[in-house]
Amino acid sequence: VRLHSHDVRYGSGSGQQSVTGVSAADDGNSYWRVRGRTAAVCERGAPVRCGQAIRLTHVGTGRNLHSHRFSSPLSGNQ
């Protein structure tokens, strides 16, 4: 399953865009750029270590993936 997102925002709260899981491998809205923490360098092609802090930026919208302690309004999962 791939993370999928596009510029459709939740209608309430912070207005963050929705992120879902899809099985399609050819969907352009499922491309994410792996980035280091704000001040860290993340070399292209370098493996991501277990426990390493990274950022995922949606290629199509340029917005970062956020996690938080609130349940999803769509699935009820975190």
PDB file of N, CA and C in Angstrom:
ATOM      1  N   VAL A   1       0.855  -1.180   0.000  1.00  0.00           N
ATOM      2  CA  VAL A   1       0.000   0.000   0.000  1.00  0.00           C
ATOM      3  C   VAL A   1       0.893   1.233   0.000  1.00  0.00           C
ATOM      4  N   ARG A   2       0.529   2.235  -0.786  1.00  0.00           N
ATOM      5  CA  ARG A   2       1.287   3.492  -0.872  1.00  0.00           C
ATOM      6  C   ARG A   2       0.497   4.630  -0.244  1.00  0.00           C
ATOM      7  N   LEU A   3       1.220   5.594   0.324  1.00  0.00           N
ATOM      8  CA  LEU A   3       0.566   6.797   0.834  1.00  0.00           C
ATOM      9  C   LEU A   3       0.112   7.633  -0.352  1.00  0.00           C
ATOM     10  N   HIS A   4      -1.128   8.056  -0.341  1.00  0.00           N
ATOM     11  CA  HIS A   4      -1.712   8.821  -1.442  1.00  0.00           C
ATOM     12  C   HIS A   4      -2.268  10.126  -0.884  1.00  0.00           C
ATOM     13  N   SER A   5      -2.035  11.203  -1.585  1.00  0.00           N
ATOM     14  CA  SER A   5      -2.596  12.483  -1.182  1.00  0.00           C
ATOM     15  C   SER A   5      -2.736  13.379  -2.402  1.00  0.00           C
ATOM     16  N   HIS A   6      -3.598  14.347  -2.295  1.00  0.00           N
ATOM     17  CA  HIS A   6      -3.734  15.387  -3.313  1.00  0.00           C
ATOM     18  C   HIS A   6      -4.300  16.611  -2.610  1.00  0.00           C
ATOM     19  N   ASP A   7      -4.442  17.692  -3.299  1.00  0.00           N
ATOM     20  CA  ASP A   7      -4.797  18.956  -2.658  1.00  0.00           C
ATOM     21  C   ASP A   7      -6.291  19.033  -2.345  1.00  0.00           C
ATOM     22  N   VAL A   8      -6.760  18.084  -1.527  1.00  0.00           N
ATOM     23  CA  VAL A   8      -8.119  18.107  -0.989  1.00  0.00           C
ATOM     24  C   VAL A   8      -7.963  18.229   0.515  1.00  0.00           C
ATOM     25  N   ARG A   9      -8.491  19.292   1.081  1.00  0.00           N
ATOM     26  CA  ARG A   9      -8.280  19.588   2.493  1.00  0.00           C
ATOM     27  C   ARG A   9      -9.490  19.195   3.320  1.00  0.00           C
ATOM     28  N   TYR A  10      -9.222  18.866   4.569  1.00  0.00           N
ATOM     29  CA  TYR A  10     -10.314  18.634   5.506  1.00  0.00           C
ATOM     30  C   TYR A  10     -11.101  19.926   5.646  1.00  0.00           C
ATOM     31  N   GLY A  11     -12.394  19.819   5.809  1.00  0.00           N
ATOM     32  CA  GLY A  11     -13.250  20.997   5.873  1.00  0.00           C
ATOM     33  C   GLY A  11     -13.248  21.708   7.204  1.00  0.00           C
ATOM     34  N   SER A  12     -12.633  21.104   8.211  1.00  0.00           N
ATOM     35  CA  SER A  12     -12.613  21.745   9.527  1.00  0.00           C
ATOM     36  C   SER A  12     -11.220  21.634  10.119  1.00  0.00           C
ATOM     37  N   GLY A  13     -11.029  22.319  11.219  1.00  0.00           N
ATOM     38  CA  GLY A  13      -9.739  22.236  11.914  1.00  0.00           C
ATOM     39  C   GLY A  13      -8.647  22.971  11.179  1.00  0.00           C
ATOM     40  N   SER A  14      -7.486  22.326  11.043  1.00  0.00           N
ATOM     41  CA  SER A  14      -6.305  22.977  10.502  1.00  0.00           C
ATOM     42  C   SER A  14      -6.321  23.091   8.986  1.00  0.00           C
ATOM     43  N   GLY A  15      -7.217  22.383   8.311  1.00  0.00           N
ATOM     44  CA  GLY A  15      -7.263  22.432   6.848  1.00  0.00           C
ATOM     45  C   GLY A  15      -6.177  21.603   6.186  1.00  0.00           C
ATOM     46  N   GLN A  16      -5.577  20.654   6.934  1.00  0.00           N
ATOM     47  CA  GLN A  16      -4.551  19.803   6.346  1.00  0.00           C
ATOM     48  C   GLN A  16      -5.164  18.928   5.261  1.00  0.00           C
ATOM     49  N   GLN A  17      -4.350  18.551   4.277  1.00  0.00           N
ATOM     50  CA  GLN A  17      -4.842  17.700   3.203  1.00  0.00           C
ATOM     51  C   GLN A  17      -4.960  16.266   3.699  1.00  0.00           C
ATOM     52  N   SER A  18      -5.880  15.516   3.121  1.00  0.00           N
ATOM     53  CA  SER A  18      -6.083  14.134   3.535  1.00  0.00           C
ATOM     54  C   SER A  18      -5.016  13.229   2.927  1.00  0.00           C
ATOM     55  N   VAL A  19      -4.688  12.167   3.652  1.00  0.00           N
ATOM     56  CA  VAL A  19      -3.729  11.155   3.206  1.00  0.00           C
ATOM     57  C   VAL A  19      -4.384   9.803   3.417  1.00  0.00           C
ATOM     58  N   THR A  20      -4.377   8.977   2.380  1.00  0.00           N
ATOM     59  CA  THR A  20      -4.963   7.648   2.463  1.00  0.00           C
ATOM     60  C   THR A  20      -3.974   6.629   1.926  1.00  0.00           C
ATOM     61  N   GLY A  21      -4.306   5.355   1.993  1.00  0.00           N
ATOM     62  CA  GLY A  21      -3.488   4.297   1.440  1.00  0.00           C
ATOM     63  C   GLY A  21      -4.138   3.738   0.188  1.00  0.00           C
ATOM     64  N   VAL A  22      -3.379   3.572  -0.887  1.00  0.00           N
ATOM     65  CA  VAL A  22      -3.895   3.000  -2.130  1.00  0.00           C
ATOM     66  C   VAL A  22      -2.950   1.897  -2.605  1.00  0.00           C
ATOM     67  N   SER A  23      -3.490   0.962  -3.381  1.00  0.00           N
ATOM     68  CA  SER A  23      -2.659  -0.134  -3.876  1.00  0.00           C
ATOM     69  C   SER A  23      -2.115   0.135  -5.282  1.00  0.00           C
ATOM     70  N   ALA A  24      -2.621   1.159  -5.962  1.00  0.00           N
ATOM     71  CA  ALA A  24      -2.157   1.458  -7.324  1.00  0.00           C
ATOM     72  C   ALA A  24      -0.697   1.911  -7.300  1.00  0.00           C
ATOM     73  N   ALA A  25       0.130   1.294  -8.158  1.00  0.00           N
ATOM     74  CA  ALA A  25       1.553   1.615  -8.184  1.00  0.00           C
ATOM     75  C   ALA A  25       1.882   2.745  -9.157  1.00  0.00           C
ATOM     76  N   ASP A  26       0.951   3.141  -9.994  1.00  0.00           N
ATOM     77  CA  ASP A  26       1.246   4.136 -11.033  1.00  0.00           C
ATOM     78  C   ASP A  26       0.566   5.475 -10.775  1.00  0.00           C
ATOM     79  N   ASP A  27       0.204   5.757  -9.541  1.00  0.00           N
ATOM     80  CA  ASP A  27      -0.507   6.982  -9.207  1.00  0.00           C
ATOM     81  C   ASP A  27       0.489   8.082  -8.859  1.00  0.00           C
ATOM     82  N   GLY A  28       0.516   9.147  -9.633  1.00  0.00           N
ATOM     83  CA  GLY A  28       1.432  10.260  -9.407  1.00  0.00           C
ATOM     84  C   GLY A  28       1.201  11.004  -8.106  1.00  0.00           C
ATOM     85  N   ASN A  29       0.029  10.843  -7.489  1.00  0.00           N
ATOM     86  CA  ASN A  29      -0.244  11.498  -6.215  1.00  0.00           C
ATOM     87  C   ASN A  29       0.254  10.669  -5.033  1.00  0.00           C
ATOM     88  N   SER A  30       1.010   9.615  -5.322  1.00  0.00           N
ATOM     89  CA  SER A  30       1.576   8.765  -4.269  1.00  0.00           C
ATOM     90  C   SER A  30       3.095   8.915  -4.173  1.00  0.00           C
ATOM     91  N   TYR A  31       3.636  10.007  -4.719  1.00  0.00           N
ATOM     92  CA  TYR A  31       5.083  10.245  -4.672  1.00  0.00           C
ATOM     93  C   TYR A  31       5.415  11.185  -3.520  1.00  0.00           C
ATOM     94  N   TRP A  32       6.380  10.758  -2.703  1.00  0.00           N
ATOM     95  CA  TRP A  32       6.813  11.527  -1.537  1.00  0.00           C
ATOM     96  C   TRP A  32       8.318  11.674  -1.575  1.00  0.00           C
ATOM     97  N   ARG A  33       8.816  12.812  -1.177  1.00  0.00           N
ATOM     98  CA  ARG A  33      10.253  13.077  -1.097  1.00  0.00           C
ATOM     99  C   ARG A  33      10.681  12.836   0.359  1.00  0.00           C
ATOM    100  N   VAL A  34      11.711  12.019   0.551  1.00  0.00           N
ATOM    101  CA  VAL A  34      12.245  11.762   1.887  1.00  0.00           C
ATOM    102  C   VAL A  34      13.274  12.840   2.179  1.00  0.00           C
ATOM    103  N   ARG A  35      13.084  13.543   3.287  1.00  0.00           N
ATOM    104  CA  ARG A  35      13.975  14.636   3.651  1.00  0.00           C
ATOM    105  C   ARG A  35      14.461  14.435   5.078  1.00  0.00           C
ATOM    106  N   GLY A  36      15.599  15.004   5.385  1.00  0.00           N
ATOM    107  CA  GLY A  36      16.115  14.965   6.752  1.00  0.00           C
ATOM    108  C   GLY A  36      15.361  15.948   7.626  1.00  0.00           C
ATOM    109  N   ARG A  37      15.675  15.921   8.908  1.00  0.00           N
ATOM    110  CA  ARG A  37      15.090  16.914   9.799  1.00  0.00           C
ATOM    111  C   ARG A  37      15.471  18.298   9.312  1.00  0.00           C
ATOM    112  N   THR A  38      14.856  19.325   9.815  1.00  0.00           N
ATOM    113  CA  THR A  38      15.021  20.682   9.303  1.00  0.00           C
ATOM    114  C   THR A  38      16.468  21.073   9.063  1.00  0.00           C
ATOM    115  N   ALA A  39      17.355  20.806  10.008  1.00  0.00           N
ATOM    116  CA  ALA A  39      18.752  21.226   9.858  1.00  0.00           C
ATOM    117  C   ALA A  39      19.668  20.091   9.399  1.00  0.00           C
ATOM    118  N   ALA A  40      19.117  18.908   9.146  1.00  0.00           N
ATOM    119  CA  ALA A  40      19.944  17.746   8.788  1.00  0.00           C
ATOM    120  C   ALA A  40      19.987  17.553   7.278  1.00  0.00           C
ATOM    121  N   VAL A  41      21.084  16.982   6.805  1.00  0.00           N
ATOM    122  CA  VAL A  41      21.234  16.668   5.394  1.00  0.00           C
ATOM    123  C   VAL A  41      20.781  15.225   5.175  1.00  0.00           C
ATOM    124  N   CYS A  42      19.992  14.997   4.152  1.00  0.00           N
ATOM    125  CA  CYS A  42      19.538  13.655   3.801  1.00  0.00           C
ATOM    126  C   CYS A  42      20.010  13.388   2.369  1.00  0.00           C
ATOM    127  N   GLU A  43      21.091  12.650   2.232  1.00  0.00           N
ATOM    128  CA  GLU A  43      21.672  12.394   0.917  1.00  0.00           C
ATOM    129  C   GLU A  43      20.777  11.482   0.095  1.00  0.00           C
ATOM    130  N   ARG A  44      20.582  11.821  -1.172  1.00  0.00           N
ATOM    131  CA  ARG A  44      19.778  11.006  -2.066  1.00  0.00           C
ATOM    132  C   ARG A  44      20.388   9.613  -2.190  1.00  0.00           C
ATOM    133  N   GLY A  45      19.566   8.583  -2.024  1.00  0.00           N
ATOM    134  CA  GLY A  45      20.010   7.203  -2.144  1.00  0.00           C
ATOM    135  C   GLY A  45      20.539   6.599  -0.854  1.00  0.00           C
ATOM    136  N   ALA A  46      20.735   7.418   0.167  1.00  0.00           N
ATOM    137  CA  ALA A  46      21.225   6.893   1.447  1.00  0.00           C
ATOM    138  C   ALA A  46      20.097   6.134   2.138  1.00  0.00           C
ATOM    139  N   PRO A  47      20.391   4.982   2.731  1.00  0.00           N
ATOM    140  CA  PRO A  47      19.340   4.234   3.432  1.00  0.00           C
ATOM    141  C   PRO A  47      18.834   5.000   4.650  1.00  0.00           C
ATOM    142  N   VAL A  48      17.563   4.808   4.974  1.00  0.00           N
ATOM    143  CA  VAL A  48      16.968   5.399   6.167  1.00  0.00           C
ATOM    144  C   VAL A  48      17.114   4.373   7.282  1.00  0.00           C
ATOM    145  N   ARG A  49      17.779   4.758   8.359  1.00  0.00           N
ATOM    146  CA  ARG A  49      18.003   3.851   9.483  1.00  0.00           C
ATOM    147  C   ARG A  49      16.760   3.752  10.354  1.00  0.00           C
ATOM    148  N   CYS A  50      16.568   2.610  10.969  1.00  0.00           N
ATOM    149  CA  CYS A  50      15.472   2.404  11.906  1.00  0.00           C
ATOM    150  C   CYS A  50      15.576   3.432  13.028  1.00  0.00           C
ATOM    151  N   GLY A  51      14.513   4.160  13.296  1.00  0.00           N
ATOM    152  CA  GLY A  51      14.499   5.179  14.332  1.00  0.00           C
ATOM    153  C   GLY A  51      14.994   6.541  13.897  1.00  0.00           C
ATOM    154  N   GLN A  52      15.486   6.666  12.657  1.00  0.00           N
ATOM    155  CA  GLN A  52      15.977   7.946  12.163  1.00  0.00           C
ATOM    156  C   GLN A  52      14.803   8.904  11.947  1.00  0.00           C
ATOM    157  N   ALA A  53      14.966  10.149  12.355  1.00  0.00           N
ATOM    158  CA  ALA A  53      13.936  11.164  12.151  1.00  0.00           C
ATOM    159  C   ALA A  53      14.030  11.689  10.717  1.00  0.00           C
ATOM    160  N   ILE A  54      12.929  11.609   9.987  1.00  0.00           N
ATOM    161  CA  ILE A  54      12.859  12.110   8.609  1.00  0.00           C
ATOM    162  C   ILE A  54      11.586  12.909   8.432  1.00  0.00           C
ATOM    163  N   ARG A  55      11.500  13.606   7.301  1.00  0.00           N
ATOM    164  CA  ARG A  55      10.263  14.271   6.896  1.00  0.00           C
ATOM    165  C   ARG A  55       9.853  13.690   5.551  1.00  0.00           C
ATOM    166  N   LEU A  56       8.564  13.523   5.338  1.00  0.00           N
ATOM    167  CA  LEU A  56       8.026  13.117   4.046  1.00  0.00           C
ATOM    168  C   LEU A  56       7.270  14.303   3.472  1.00  0.00           C
ATOM    169  N   THR A  57       7.680  14.742   2.285  1.00  0.00           N
ATOM    170  CA  THR A  57       7.053  15.884   1.627  1.00  0.00           C
ATOM    171  C   THR A  57       6.359  15.389   0.375  1.00  0.00           C
ATOM    172  N   HIS A  58       5.065  15.689   0.250  1.00  0.00           N
ATOM    173  CA  HIS A  58       4.293  15.269  -0.911  1.00  0.00           C
ATOM    174  C   HIS A  58       4.798  16.024  -2.146  1.00  0.00           C
ATOM    175  N   VAL A  59       5.201  15.278  -3.170  1.00  0.00           N
ATOM    176  CA  VAL A  59       5.809  15.894  -4.349  1.00  0.00           C
ATOM    177  C   VAL A  59       4.819  16.825  -5.059  1.00  0.00           C
ATOM    178  N   GLY A  60       3.562  16.424  -5.185  1.00  0.00           N
ATOM    179  CA  GLY A  60       2.581  17.207  -5.930  1.00  0.00           C
ATOM    180  C   GLY A  60       2.190  18.516  -5.278  1.00  0.00           C
ATOM    181  N   THR A  61       2.126  18.542  -3.937  1.00  0.00           N
ATOM    182  CA  THR A  61       1.658  19.745  -3.244  1.00  0.00           C
ATOM    183  C   THR A  61       2.745  20.459  -2.459  1.00  0.00           C
ATOM    184  N   GLY A  62       3.874  19.774  -2.194  1.00  0.00           N
ATOM    185  CA  GLY A  62       4.945  20.379  -1.411  1.00  0.00           C
ATOM    186  C   GLY A  62       4.661  20.454   0.072  1.00  0.00           C
ATOM    187  N   ARG A  63       3.619  19.768   0.519  1.00  0.00           N
ATOM    188  CA  ARG A  63       3.255  19.803   1.941  1.00  0.00           C
ATOM    189  C   ARG A  63       3.827  18.593   2.667  1.00  0.00           C
ATOM    190  N   ASN A  64       4.218  18.792   3.928  1.00  0.00           N
ATOM    191  CA  ASN A  64       4.790  17.715   4.735  1.00  0.00           C
ATOM    192  C   ASN A  64       3.707  16.838   5.345  1.00  0.00           C
ATOM    193  N   LEU A  65       4.035  15.547   5.503  1.00  0.00           N
ATOM    194  CA  LEU A  65       3.153  14.619   6.203  1.00  0.00           C
ATOM    195  C   LEU A  65       3.272  14.903   7.692  1.00  0.00           C
ATOM    196  N   HIS A  66       2.135  15.019   8.365  1.00  0.00           N
ATOM    197  CA  HIS A  66       2.121  15.270   9.803  1.00  0.00           C
ATOM    198  C   HIS A  66       1.508  14.082  10.522  1.00  0.00           C
ATOM    199  N   SER A  67       2.009  13.803  11.691  1.00  0.00           N
ATOM    200  CA  SER A  67       1.367  12.819  12.561  1.00  0.00           C
ATOM    201  C   SER A  67       1.024  13.530  13.857  1.00  0.00           C
ATOM    202  N   HIS A  68       0.002  13.058  14.501  1.00  0.00           N
ATOM    203  CA  HIS A  68      -0.426  13.658  15.751  1.00  0.00           C
ATOM    204  C   HIS A  68      -1.226  12.642  16.539  1.00  0.00           C
ATOM    205  N   ARG A  69      -1.650  13.003  17.698  1.00  0.00           N
ATOM    206  CA  ARG A  69      -2.334  12.073  18.591  1.00  0.00           C
ATOM    207  C   ARG A  69      -3.847  12.067  18.417  1.00  0.00           C
ATOM    208  N   PHE A  70      -4.348  12.592  17.316  1.00  0.00           N
ATOM    209  CA  PHE A  70      -5.775  12.632  17.083  1.00  0.00           C
ATOM    210  C   PHE A  70      -6.162  11.579  16.055  1.00  0.00           C
ATOM    211  N   SER A  71      -7.333  11.013  16.223  1.00  0.00           N
ATOM    212  CA  SER A  71      -7.807  10.000  15.283  1.00  0.00           C
ATOM    213  C   SER A  71      -8.200  10.634  13.964  1.00  0.00           C
ATOM    214  N   SER A  72      -8.075   9.856  12.895  1.00  0.00           N
ATOM    215  CA  SER A  72      -8.470  10.313  11.571  1.00  0.00           C
ATOM    216  C   SER A  72      -9.990  10.481  11.519  1.00  0.00           C
ATOM    217  N   PRO A  73     -10.472  11.571  10.917  1.00  0.00           N
ATOM    218  CA  PRO A  73     -11.921  11.742  10.793  1.00  0.00           C
ATOM    219  C   PRO A  73     -12.543  10.748   9.823  1.00  0.00           C
ATOM    220  N   LEU A  74     -11.731  10.140   8.937  1.00  0.00           N
ATOM    221  CA  LEU A  74     -12.263   9.188   7.961  1.00  0.00           C
ATOM    222  C   LEU A  74     -12.276   7.758   8.487  1.00  0.00           C
ATOM    223  N   SER A  75     -11.167   7.304   9.064  1.00  0.00           N
ATOM    224  CA  SER A  75     -11.072   5.904   9.490  1.00  0.00           C
ATOM    225  C   SER A  75     -11.204   5.708  10.990  1.00  0.00           C
ATOM    226  N   GLY A  76     -10.992   6.756  11.760  1.00  0.00           N
ATOM    227  CA  GLY A  76     -10.994   6.614  13.210  1.00  0.00           C
ATOM    228  C   GLY A  76      -9.671   6.097  13.753  1.00  0.00           C
ATOM    229  N   ASN A  77      -8.714   5.786  12.864  1.00  0.00           N
ATOM    230  CA  ASN A  77      -7.398   5.301  13.280  1.00  0.00           C
ATOM    231  C   ASN A  77      -6.433   6.459  13.442  1.00  0.00           C
ATOM    232  N   GLN A  78      -5.311   6.205  14.100  1.00  0.00           N
ATOM    233  CA  GLN A  78      -4.293   7.240  14.261  1.00  0.00           C
ATOM    234  C   GLN A  78      -3.269   7.060  13.155  1.00  0.00           C
TER     235      GLN A  78
END
